[in-house]
């Protein structure tokens, strides 16, 4: 503890200083954490030291009559001076600062973050002081007197934690040595005599500060002696204002969830930092499951604090409890739940609204450990509407539009709540009893029923909350165009649409339209009317049949007295008469041939054969022509020899035997 300009009056001082140096080495491993260590010079008026935990850089600055002498060892007084209630700094490295009695000055200790280099606030730092007072009096009677340094805080107040004797005088803003006590001391660094080693103490800053600022002056009769003081700073804990807020919920839900069910919220705000937080305010953000803003039934209300602080103030480690609640309305029932998060803001000792947090839901098992929304979900199934034709079952995949909510579906099936009035319903798990998402219902209307019907079903989420929905069914009949038919007509006959319609089977509905397909088919169409979507059609095929054909009239010439058959008559018909007809003798020399009509033809066809009887040819009676040999004759000469009134127009044939034949 030596320095060049010190006037020693005690020869043991050097050895005491040397002892203190070795003591520092021995206790360095047990040095109180978060205190200053070895000091290093930056400039003539600025030195620095890094805290023992390596987190804080302390910068000592002096002005005016104050000057920095350098490193010292805190060991002039007993270790008890600094041991209660703070850990022992006895034997630690210190910074010695001298105060000039002729000029006042200032001493400042500034704090910086070793990581960022930024100025930081320290929570109630401790200032350990030693060697206050010169403890030196010149041994000249007429110069009897003393000097003492007076150190005055300029940026806050402090509290005295400990001192090694009553002569260490202290107020909330100042410390010094009782000047009268110095008169009874021998000179020397620590003093020898009644008041030996009683010039030290420890102060704690009452505030969170970025620096400790003091003005220093030396008061006394003797202006030859300066004041030498050594300092150790401890409790160098960076102020970390921090709040953590958690919002948990108790869900008081019915089965199914109904209007008026409520959620009760408990909000815990904890001061997890190391400084007091004031003006704490909560802001609650409350929405339905779709993110639409709603308002709590009862906003967060202060309940208590674990250290009995009033609302708006939290000491380090203290937890405040607030409560809130909400009663569900139809809106939340339809949306499937509510989402809540609360933010907190407070004032640190050195800033307004500079400390805050967003709430977590208190459940870390969901994998989200930070700012997790407080969510209350339940299923929100939607009503379904479907339709089916008369006497036809329909499958209803109700889960296709259902929301099981933020909790997700359970591992069971959906279920029937109430059955339909005019039919039946069954559940189909679709082969996966543990997956309700593919479940569906099959509705079967009662035979012949037309109209509306309903049934109710329920879904369950993974937390066991249930909700119900309704399926509305319309049972209808679609247009019926009947069954395809065939229309047989007689070739050349015309027909109306009514004739085509009559050819359809299956009880077709009237009012449709007919289309000629120009391929001997006609299509009958009934336009679909909602909920039907497909037009009904049927086809009539028209088959034309040939009418009966009795051929054209004819004539049958016969010799008088000859007989004839129907075949003889049929052979006389012209055209291409159908066979199989019937003949009728009209007894007037005519015969009628009739071919009966076969459906679809309705008119018989007839033709007539007229029978004409002709007289038998008369060649007369054989005769003889006598001529002279060598005479010639003609056919007329021959004809003239016939008797019996022969017909003319016949033909003569010379038989070359002297006879001639006449043929009619």
XYZ file of C-alpha atoms in Angstrom:
664
model
C 0.000 0.000 0.000
C 2.733 2.440 -0.832
C 2.632 5.387 -3.139
C 5.434 7.866 -4.034
C 4.115 11.011 -2.401
C 2.901 9.536 0.841
C 4.609 10.840 4.026
C 5.021 7.816 6.321
C 5.229 8.319 10.081
C 4.894 4.633 10.876
C 7.847 2.452 9.914
C 5.693 -0.663 9.897
C 3.523 0.559 7.035
C 5.713 -0.876 4.303
C 5.639 -4.344 5.814
C 1.912 -4.146 6.283
C 1.499 -3.303 2.626
C 3.702 -6.170 1.551
C 1.708 -8.523 3.746
C -1.539 -7.319 2.208
C -0.224 -7.991 -1.303
C 0.529 -11.619 -0.520
C -2.793 -11.889 1.239
C -4.534 -10.813 -1.959
C -2.837 -13.630 -3.848
C -3.914 -16.159 -1.242
C -7.578 -15.146 -1.219
C -7.980 -14.400 -4.919
C -9.709 -17.737 -5.537
C -12.363 -16.923 -2.960
C -12.867 -13.312 -4.007
C -16.447 -12.099 -3.727
C -18.018 -12.438 -7.154
C -19.372 -9.408 -8.975
C -16.809 -7.008 -7.505
C -14.016 -4.976 -9.010
C -10.653 -6.627 -9.521
C -7.284 -5.300 -10.749
C -7.489 -1.783 -12.182
C -5.850 -0.761 -15.437
C -5.015 2.745 -16.493
C -6.706 4.139 -19.602
C -5.550 7.726 -19.207
C -4.254 10.017 -16.468
C -7.799 10.554 -15.199
C -9.436 7.285 -16.164
C -8.907 3.718 -14.996
C -10.954 0.581 -15.541
C -11.595 -2.769 -13.883
C -13.567 -5.837 -14.940
C -15.892 -7.396 -12.398
C -14.896 -10.738 -10.985
C -17.667 -12.479 -12.953
C -16.449 -10.897 -16.191
C -19.762 -9.213 -16.983
C -19.260 -5.586 -15.965
C -16.556 -3.095 -16.825
C -16.196 -0.317 -14.252
C -14.631 2.907 -15.397
C -13.262 5.271 -12.737
C -13.027 8.936 -13.724
C -11.695 11.855 -11.724
C -11.694 15.601 -12.226
C -10.310 18.642 -10.445
C -8.386 17.987 -7.264
C -9.050 14.245 -7.390
C -6.403 11.980 -8.870
C -5.965 8.236 -9.273
C -2.904 6.756 -7.583
C -3.390 3.189 -8.800
C -3.988 -0.286 -7.430
C -4.046 -0.943 -3.712
C -4.992 -3.771 -1.373
C -8.084 -3.481 0.790
C -6.626 -4.506 4.129
C -6.032 -1.542 6.411
C -9.043 -2.261 8.577
C -10.318 -5.560 9.919
C -12.205 -7.892 7.650
C -15.311 -7.466 9.820
C -15.688 -4.013 8.343
C -16.825 -5.521 5.057
C -18.164 -8.867 6.153
C -21.617 -8.045 7.432
C -23.914 -8.243 5.621
C -21.789 -8.336 2.487
C -19.168 -10.975 1.735
C -15.626 -10.172 2.766
C -13.635 -7.847 0.485
C -10.718 -7.701 2.902
C -7.510 -8.290 0.962
C -9.123 -7.546 -2.395
C -7.613 -5.328 -5.026
C -8.737 -1.733 -4.631
C -8.310 1.583 -6.410
C -6.606 4.371 -4.501
C -7.741 7.913 -5.210
C -6.220 11.027 -3.695
C -8.023 14.260 -2.931
C -6.054 17.494 -3.063
C -6.757 19.730 -0.078
C -6.226 22.786 -2.216
C -8.810 21.931 -4.871
C -12.102 20.087 -4.812
C -12.800 17.464 -7.424
C -15.123 14.655 -8.438
C -14.998 10.881 -8.535
C -17.242 8.841 -10.853
C -17.605 5.113 -11.314
C -19.386 4.250 -14.597
C -20.717 0.799 -15.493
C -20.598 -0.914 -18.901
C -21.643 -4.271 -20.307
C -18.552 -6.288 -21.171
C -20.352 -8.021 -24.017
C -21.859 -5.053 -25.833
C -19.876 -2.155 -24.455
C -23.121 -0.339 -23.686
C -23.673 1.540 -20.470
C -25.680 -0.566 -18.036
C -27.647 -0.029 -14.884
C -26.434 -1.740 -11.717
C -28.814 -2.790 -8.999
C -27.863 -1.201 -5.662
C -24.068 -1.430 -6.035
C -21.927 -1.493 -2.884
C -19.127 1.012 -2.320
C -16.450 -0.196 0.126
C -14.195 2.574 1.466
C -10.911 2.421 3.405
C -8.327 4.878 4.709
C -10.703 7.806 5.040
C -8.843 10.534 6.937
C -5.147 11.296 6.892
C -4.529 9.963 10.381
C -1.601 12.255 10.358
C -0.697 15.203 12.565
C 2.555 17.105 12.395
C 4.475 16.754 15.713
C 4.705 20.530 16.057
C 2.645 21.980 18.852
C 1.703 25.226 17.227
C 0.612 23.399 14.041
C -1.783 21.092 15.779
C -4.773 20.220 13.507
C -6.036 17.738 10.969
C -7.638 17.320 7.547
C -10.503 15.043 6.490
C -11.955 14.244 3.101
C -15.659 14.811 2.577
C -17.333 12.672 -0.111
C -20.781 13.794 -1.275
C -23.088 11.833 -3.589
C -24.450 13.805 -6.529
C -26.706 11.182 -8.166
C -28.598 9.440 -5.431
C -28.634 8.350 -1.860
C -26.954 5.484 -0.083
C -27.400 3.435 3.031
C -24.637 2.543 5.462
C -24.200 -1.202 5.554
C -21.270 -1.443 7.939
C -18.389 0.548 9.426
C -15.430 -0.276 11.587
C -15.935 2.391 14.184
C -17.964 5.418 15.208
C -15.556 7.903 13.705
C -16.722 6.843 10.216
C -19.393 9.475 9.863
C -22.188 8.830 7.428
C -25.349 10.436 6.042
C -27.572 9.368 3.121
C -25.494 11.494 0.757
C -22.108 11.923 2.469
C -19.359 10.154 4.371
C -16.197 11.365 6.148
C -13.980 10.806 9.216
C -14.746 12.548 12.474
C -12.060 15.226 12.375
C -11.629 15.358 16.139
C -10.722 11.677 16.231
C -7.782 12.309 13.991
C -6.184 14.485 16.623
C -5.721 11.474 18.875
C -4.183 9.326 16.183
C -0.634 8.941 15.177
C 0.220 9.601 11.592
C 0.559 6.745 9.165
C -1.433 5.063 6.500
C -3.859 3.297 8.800
C -3.073 5.101 11.969
C -1.495 3.803 15.153
C -3.160 4.459 18.423
C -6.621 4.777 19.760
C -8.309 5.078 16.388
C -6.121 2.745 14.399
C -7.914 1.309 11.363
C -11.257 2.886 12.070
C -11.656 4.912 8.896
C -13.595 2.493 6.690
C -17.115 1.416 5.867
C -19.540 0.098 3.266
C -22.422 1.959 1.571
C -25.118 0.595 -0.671
C -26.650 2.778 -3.331
C -30.376 3.057 -2.785
C -31.058 3.299 -6.500
C -30.442 1.450 -9.724
C -27.701 3.523 -11.296
C -25.454 3.715 -14.327
C -22.761 5.407 -12.270
C -21.785 6.457 -8.765
C -20.923 10.149 -8.753
C -19.279 11.984 -5.847
C -17.821 15.376 -5.217
C -14.792 15.308 -2.957
C -13.136 18.018 -0.924
C -10.630 18.116 1.931
C -11.544 20.122 4.995
C -9.199 20.968 7.842
C -6.570 23.251 9.240
C -3.634 21.663 7.523
C -3.454 21.991 3.780
C -0.227 20.082 3.410
C -1.784 16.680 3.527
C -4.030 15.223 0.895
C -6.737 12.644 1.501
C -6.002 9.098 0.248
C -8.938 6.750 -0.159
C -9.182 3.261 -1.610
C -12.390 1.840 -3.093
C -13.746 -1.593 -3.892
C -17.099 -1.865 -5.675
C -19.177 -5.009 -5.286
C -22.668 -6.326 -5.904
C -22.114 -5.339 -9.520
C -25.266 -6.995 -10.752
C -26.573 -5.671 -14.033
C -30.132 -4.517 -13.598
C -32.389 -6.844 -15.556
C -35.995 -5.729 -15.406
C -38.043 -8.672 -16.568
C -41.656 -9.759 -16.347
C -43.168 -13.106 -17.198
C -46.894 -13.516 -17.598
C -48.872 -16.746 -17.756
C -52.568 -17.091 -18.465
C -54.233 -20.396 -17.655
C -57.850 -21.338 -18.200
C -60.490 -23.547 -16.620
C -63.117 -24.538 -19.181
C -66.569 -25.071 -17.686
C -68.224 -26.693 -20.705
C -71.449 -28.689 -20.877
C -72.023 -31.682 -23.135
C -72.786 -30.470 -25.692
C -71.231 -27.035 -25.303
C -74.008 -24.459 -24.981
C -74.517 -20.716 -24.727
C -73.657 -19.511 -21.237
C -70.867 -22.008 -20.587
C -67.927 -20.058 -19.239
C -64.155 -19.979 -19.192
C -62.310 -18.767 -16.080
C -58.864 -17.251 -16.532
C -56.065 -16.951 -13.983
C -53.270 -14.555 -14.890
C -49.920 -14.764 -13.115
C -47.455 -11.888 -13.536
C -44.034 -12.646 -12.084
C -41.150 -10.251 -11.647
C -38.356 -12.530 -12.837
C -35.830 -9.711 -12.940
C -33.737 -8.216 -10.171
C -35.313 -4.773 -9.875
C -38.683 -3.490 -8.757
C -41.232 -2.911 -11.523
C -43.891 -0.216 -11.163
C -46.994 0.954 -13.026
C -47.766 -2.559 -14.207
C -50.650 -2.640 -16.681
C -52.336 -5.529 -18.490
C -53.790 -5.408 -21.986
C -56.013 -8.328 -22.894
C -56.575 -9.438 -26.494
C -59.624 -11.666 -26.768
C -61.022 -13.186 -29.975
C -63.206 -16.020 -31.138
C -61.607 -19.006 -32.842
C -61.703 -17.181 -36.188
C -59.802 -14.183 -34.849
C -62.769 -11.813 -34.525
C -62.374 -9.447 -31.587
C -64.741 -9.930 -28.658
C -64.758 -8.585 -25.105
C -64.321 -10.458 -21.856
C -67.333 -10.652 -19.565
C -65.029 -9.564 -16.735
C -61.668 -8.016 -17.597
C -58.512 -8.927 -15.654
C -58.938 -7.957 -12.003
C -56.098 -7.818 -9.474
C -56.411 -10.447 -6.764
C -53.211 -10.582 -4.713
C -49.405 -10.480 -4.705
C -47.128 -12.960 -2.977
C -45.123 -10.258 -1.188
C -48.178 -8.128 -0.419
C -47.363 -5.412 -2.921
C -50.269 -3.284 -4.040
C -51.629 -3.501 -7.570
C -49.178 -2.197 -10.156
C -45.983 -2.911 -8.183
C -43.883 -6.072 -8.141
C -40.728 -6.697 -6.187
C -38.097 -9.057 -7.610
C -39.414 -12.598 -7.362
C -42.951 -11.483 -6.546
C -45.996 -12.890 -8.335
C -49.273 -11.022 -8.812
C -52.513 -12.859 -9.561
C -55.361 -11.524 -11.697
C -58.635 -13.176 -12.710
C -60.972 -12.812 -15.703
C -63.837 -14.760 -17.231
C -66.117 -15.036 -20.245
C -69.566 -16.507 -20.924
C -69.956 -18.129 -24.342
C -72.430 -16.680 -26.847
C -73.850 -18.112 -30.054
C -70.963 -16.547 -31.972
C -68.308 -18.568 -30.138
C -70.437 -21.722 -30.290
C -70.521 -21.399 -34.077
C -66.838 -20.468 -34.364
C -65.612 -23.302 -32.118
C -63.945 -21.516 -29.234
C -62.084 -18.485 -27.944
C -58.448 -17.374 -28.043
C -56.898 -15.170 -25.418
C -53.559 -13.525 -24.789
C -52.622 -10.789 -22.394
C -49.647 -8.466 -22.526
C -48.046 -6.752 -19.563
C -46.027 -3.528 -19.457
C -44.290 -1.918 -16.531
C -41.745 0.725 -15.628
C -38.245 -0.297 -14.656
C -36.327 2.006 -12.316
C -34.868 3.737 -15.330
C -37.609 3.721 -17.964
C -41.349 3.898 -18.601
C -43.129 0.949 -20.239
C -39.745 -0.614 -20.966
C -40.466 -4.011 -19.448
C -43.125 -6.369 -20.748
C -44.144 -9.801 -21.887
C -46.793 -11.690 -23.817
C -48.614 -14.379 -21.936
C -47.982 -18.087 -22.258
C -50.726 -20.626 -21.636
C -48.824 -22.462 -18.927
C -48.753 -25.700 -20.908
C -45.272 -26.662 -22.040
C -46.286 -30.179 -23.096
C -47.600 -28.830 -26.405
C -44.074 -28.052 -27.575
C -44.565 -24.289 -27.451
C -42.603 -22.817 -24.574
C -42.934 -19.111 -25.301
C -45.851 -16.724 -25.828
C -48.291 -19.550 -26.401
C -51.866 -18.317 -26.846
C -54.373 -19.399 -24.227
C -56.892 -21.257 -26.349
C -60.200 -22.908 -25.515
C -61.551 -24.994 -28.353
C -64.473 -27.324 -28.927
C -66.058 -28.847 -32.052
C -68.097 -26.656 -34.385
C -69.984 -29.028 -36.704
C -72.147 -27.463 -39.387
C -75.680 -28.487 -40.284
C -75.953 -30.493 -43.492
C -78.567 -30.487 -46.249
C -79.052 -33.292 -48.733
C -81.792 -34.830 -50.864
C -82.706 -38.146 -52.350
C -85.255 -39.599 -54.696
C -88.284 -41.397 -53.468
C -87.508 -44.868 -52.098
C -83.758 -44.270 -52.547
C -81.104 -44.271 -49.795
C -78.458 -41.555 -49.637
C -75.019 -41.435 -47.937
C -74.262 -38.230 -46.025
C -70.563 -37.476 -45.324
C -71.345 -35.011 -42.569
C -67.707 -34.534 -41.495
C -66.752 -33.017 -44.840
C -67.803 -29.594 -43.585
C -67.367 -30.135 -39.848
C -64.695 -28.473 -37.744
C -63.458 -30.538 -34.815
C -61.801 -27.390 -33.492
C -58.289 -26.688 -32.357
C -58.223 -29.793 -30.161
C -58.665 -32.090 -33.171
C -60.966 -35.125 -33.379
C -61.155 -37.863 -30.825
C -60.217 -41.453 -31.643
C -63.803 -42.687 -31.742
C -66.753 -42.292 -34.082
C -69.363 -39.653 -34.608
C -72.720 -40.614 -33.144
C -76.478 -40.350 -33.695
C -78.311 -38.035 -31.307
C -81.877 -38.340 -32.655
C -83.348 -40.438 -35.479
C -85.445 -39.204 -38.438
C -89.256 -39.251 -38.335
C -89.900 -40.477 -41.864
C -87.065 -42.860 -42.434
C -84.088 -44.527 -40.803
C -80.391 -43.680 -40.406
C -77.322 -45.813 -39.780
C -73.678 -44.966 -39.014
C -70.916 -46.282 -41.229
C -67.436 -46.068 -39.686
C -65.965 -46.723 -43.131
C -63.654 -49.421 -41.837
C -61.798 -47.164 -39.394
C -63.481 -47.019 -36.017
C -60.760 -44.757 -34.601
C -60.956 -42.106 -37.316
C -64.189 -40.113 -37.245
C -63.193 -37.968 -40.203
C -64.298 -40.594 -42.724
C -67.485 -41.627 -40.915
C -70.785 -41.114 -42.703
C -74.501 -41.753 -42.260
C -76.857 -43.609 -44.584
C -80.407 -42.274 -44.643
C -83.248 -44.372 -46.047
C -86.663 -42.720 -46.520
C -89.816 -44.606 -45.685
C -91.443 -46.349 -48.665
C -93.450 -43.875 -50.710
C -92.548 -40.899 -48.503
C -92.067 -37.527 -50.153
C -91.135 -34.377 -48.228
C -88.669 -33.189 -45.572
C -86.990 -35.154 -42.802
C -84.228 -34.507 -40.222
C -81.939 -36.241 -37.767
C -79.297 -34.974 -35.315
C -75.758 -36.220 -34.758
C -72.800 -35.338 -32.563
C -69.005 -35.106 -32.790
C -66.371 -35.277 -30.046
C -62.925 -33.671 -29.949
C -59.753 -34.991 -28.351
C -60.575 -33.318 -25.025
C -63.978 -34.997 -24.856
C -66.003 -31.890 -25.689
C -69.068 -32.613 -27.832
C -71.267 -30.583 -30.133
C -74.390 -31.445 -32.131
C -75.578 -30.651 -35.646
C -78.632 -31.375 -37.808
C -78.968 -33.124 -41.163
C -81.907 -31.890 -43.282
C -83.124 -34.258 -46.017
C -85.539 -33.573 -48.863
C -87.156 -36.663 -50.383
C -88.382 -35.931 -53.911
C -89.355 -37.584 -57.171
C -87.622 -36.728 -60.441
C -89.384 -36.513 -63.849
C -90.236 -39.891 -65.426
C -90.008 -40.167 -69.207
C -91.178 -43.740 -69.129
C -89.610 -46.754 -70.805
C -88.625 -46.907 -74.461
C -91.386 -48.131 -76.753
C -92.157 -49.234 -80.334
C -94.826 -47.770 -82.603
C -95.967 -50.033 -85.447
C -97.731 -48.172 -88.262
C -98.986 -48.968 -91.690
C -96.768 -47.671 -94.460
C -97.817 -44.186 -95.344
C -99.895 -43.617 -92.260
C -99.351 -40.382 -90.292
C -99.339 -40.105 -86.477
C -99.451 -37.531 -83.681
C -97.245 -37.109 -80.573
C -100.042 -38.579 -78.565
C -99.626 -41.807 -80.524
C -95.885 -41.791 -79.719
C -96.585 -41.111 -76.009
C -99.003 -44.024 -75.940
C -96.187 -46.270 -77.127
C -94.132 -45.555 -73.930
C -94.418 -47.789 -70.890
C -93.548 -47.229 -67.228
C -96.077 -44.478 -66.424
C -94.272 -41.542 -68.026
C -95.042 -37.999 -66.914
C -96.808 -35.747 -69.380
C -95.574 -32.345 -70.445
C -92.383 -33.419 -72.169
C -91.183 -32.602 -75.672
C -90.721 -34.861 -78.699
C -87.748 -34.745 -81.035
C -87.642 -36.441 -84.469
C -84.244 -38.077 -84.791
C -84.830 -38.769 -88.515
C -83.801 -42.374 -88.119
C -87.278 -43.741 -87.455
C -86.870 -42.874 -83.743
C -88.384 -40.105 -81.637
C -87.005 -38.917 -78.252
C -89.277 -37.847 -75.418
C -87.604 -35.416 -72.945
C -88.684 -34.135 -69.534
C -86.490 -31.275 -68.237
C -85.031 -31.787 -64.746
C -86.236 -29.438 -62.034
C -84.128 -28.875 -58.878
C -83.061 -30.778 -56.938
C -83.001 -33.076 -59.942
C -80.154 -32.324 -62.300
C -80.519 -34.867 -65.122
C -83.218 -34.632 -67.786
C -85.348 -37.737 -68.211
C -85.534 -39.197 -71.742
C -87.060 -42.160 -73.546
C -87.186 -43.256 -77.204
C -89.965 -44.570 -79.406
C -88.915 -46.543 -82.459
C -91.402 -46.327 -85.374
C -91.721 -49.458 -87.514
C -93.649 -49.095 -90.806
C -95.487 -52.165 -92.054
C -96.576 -52.758 -95.735
C -100.393 -52.666 -96.270
C -102.233 -55.692 -97.846
C -101.884 -55.920 -101.684
C -104.615 -57.631 -103.701
C -102.979 -56.724 -107.006
C -104.632 -55.024 -109.981
C -107.925 -56.077 -111.568
C -107.756 -58.665 -114.373
C -109.857 -60.527 -116.966
C -110.218 -64.258 -117.458
C -111.420 -65.292 -120.896
C -112.763 -68.821 -121.121
C -114.535 -70.867 -123.659
C -118.136 -71.096 -123.142
C -118.843 -73.977 -120.955
C -115.268 -74.268 -119.665
C -114.515 -74.376 -115.901
C -111.754 -72.456 -113.980
C -110.077 -72.356 -110.559
C -109.027 -69.595 -108.090
C -105.531 -70.057 -109.324
C -106.809 -69.285 -112.827
C -108.363 -66.135 -111.437
C -105.194 -65.178 -109.339
C -103.108 -65.562 -112.490
C -105.147 -62.875 -114.157
C -104.354 -60.272 -111.418
C -101.769 -57.641 -112.256
C -99.114 -56.127 -110.025
C -97.713 -58.231 -107.194
C -100.711 -59.393 -105.296
C -100.236 -61.001 -101.879
C -101.116 -64.607 -101.682
C -103.382 -65.941 -99.041
C -106.341 -63.791 -99.882
C -109.916 -64.948 -100.414
C -112.013 -65.102 -103.603
C -115.631 -64.245 -103.854
C -117.915 -64.992 -106.851
C -119.983 -61.940 -107.378
C -122.418 -63.917 -109.608
C -122.216 -61.255 -112.246
C -119.295 -62.700 -114.141
C -116.796 -61.110 -111.742
C -114.780 -62.506 -108.889
C -113.333 -60.361 -106.010
C -109.937 -61.162 -104.450
C -109.516 -59.756 -100.903
C -106.321 -59.611 -98.774
C -107.254 -58.915 -95.143
C -105.424 -56.094 -93.245
C -102.961 -57.139 -90.490
C -102.221 -54.715 -87.609
C -101.099 -52.077 -87.595
C -102.820 -51.846 -90.995
C -106.599 -51.662 -90.713
C -107.941 -51.539 -94.338
C -108.363 -54.700 -96.445
C -107.277 -54.586 -100.095
C -109.389 -56.085 -102.925
C -109.159 -56.596 -106.686
C -111.606 -58.008 -109.300
C -111.199 -60.527 -112.110
C -113.857 -60.410 -114.831
C -114.549 -63.762 -116.473
C -115.521 -63.606 -120.158
C -117.008 -66.708 -121.806
C -116.416 -67.058 -125.546
C -118.307 -69.388 -127.963
C -116.462 -72.558 -129.208
C -114.774 -72.122 -132.753
C -116.767 -73.665 -135.616
C -114.765 -75.069 -138.532
C -117.931 -76.303 -140.134
C -118.429 -79.756 -141.414
C -115.976 -81.553 -143.680
C -116.628 -81.089 -147.365
C -115.315 -82.154 -150.830
C -113.982 -79.998 -153.631
C -114.118 -81.547 -157.060
C -111.773 -79.958 -159.592
C -110.392 -80.813 -163.002
C -106.987 -82.177 -163.054
C -104.617 -79.424 -163.361
C -107.005 -76.798 -162.068
C -105.952 -74.519 -159.188
C -108.050 -73.471 -156.194
C -107.990 -71.038 -153.352
C -108.714 -71.219 -149.629
C -111.982 -69.557 -150.432
C -112.778 -72.426 -152.799
C -112.002 -74.824 -149.984
C -114.024 -72.821 -147.347
C -116.978 -72.822 -149.728
C -117.078 -76.583 -149.609
C -117.507 -76.631 -145.788
C -120.971 -77.017 -144.400
C -122.491 -76.212 -141.026
C -121.758 -72.483 -140.867
C -118.054 -72.520 -140.272
C -116.343 -69.468 -138.661
C -114.220 -67.387 -140.909
C -110.724 -66.381 -140.095
C -109.393 -69.853 -139.681
C -106.244 -71.201 -141.222
C -105.797 -73.832 -143.938
C -103.140 -76.469 -143.974
C -102.302 -78.578 -147.041
C -101.965 -82.062 -145.788
C -100.197 -83.069 -149.050
C -102.425 -86.049 -149.334
C -105.121 -84.330 -151.317
C -106.781 -83.037 -148.131
C -106.750 -79.623 -146.552
C -107.481 -78.974 -142.842
C -109.329 -75.843 -141.735
C -108.634 -74.734 -138.202
C -110.407 -72.013 -136.311
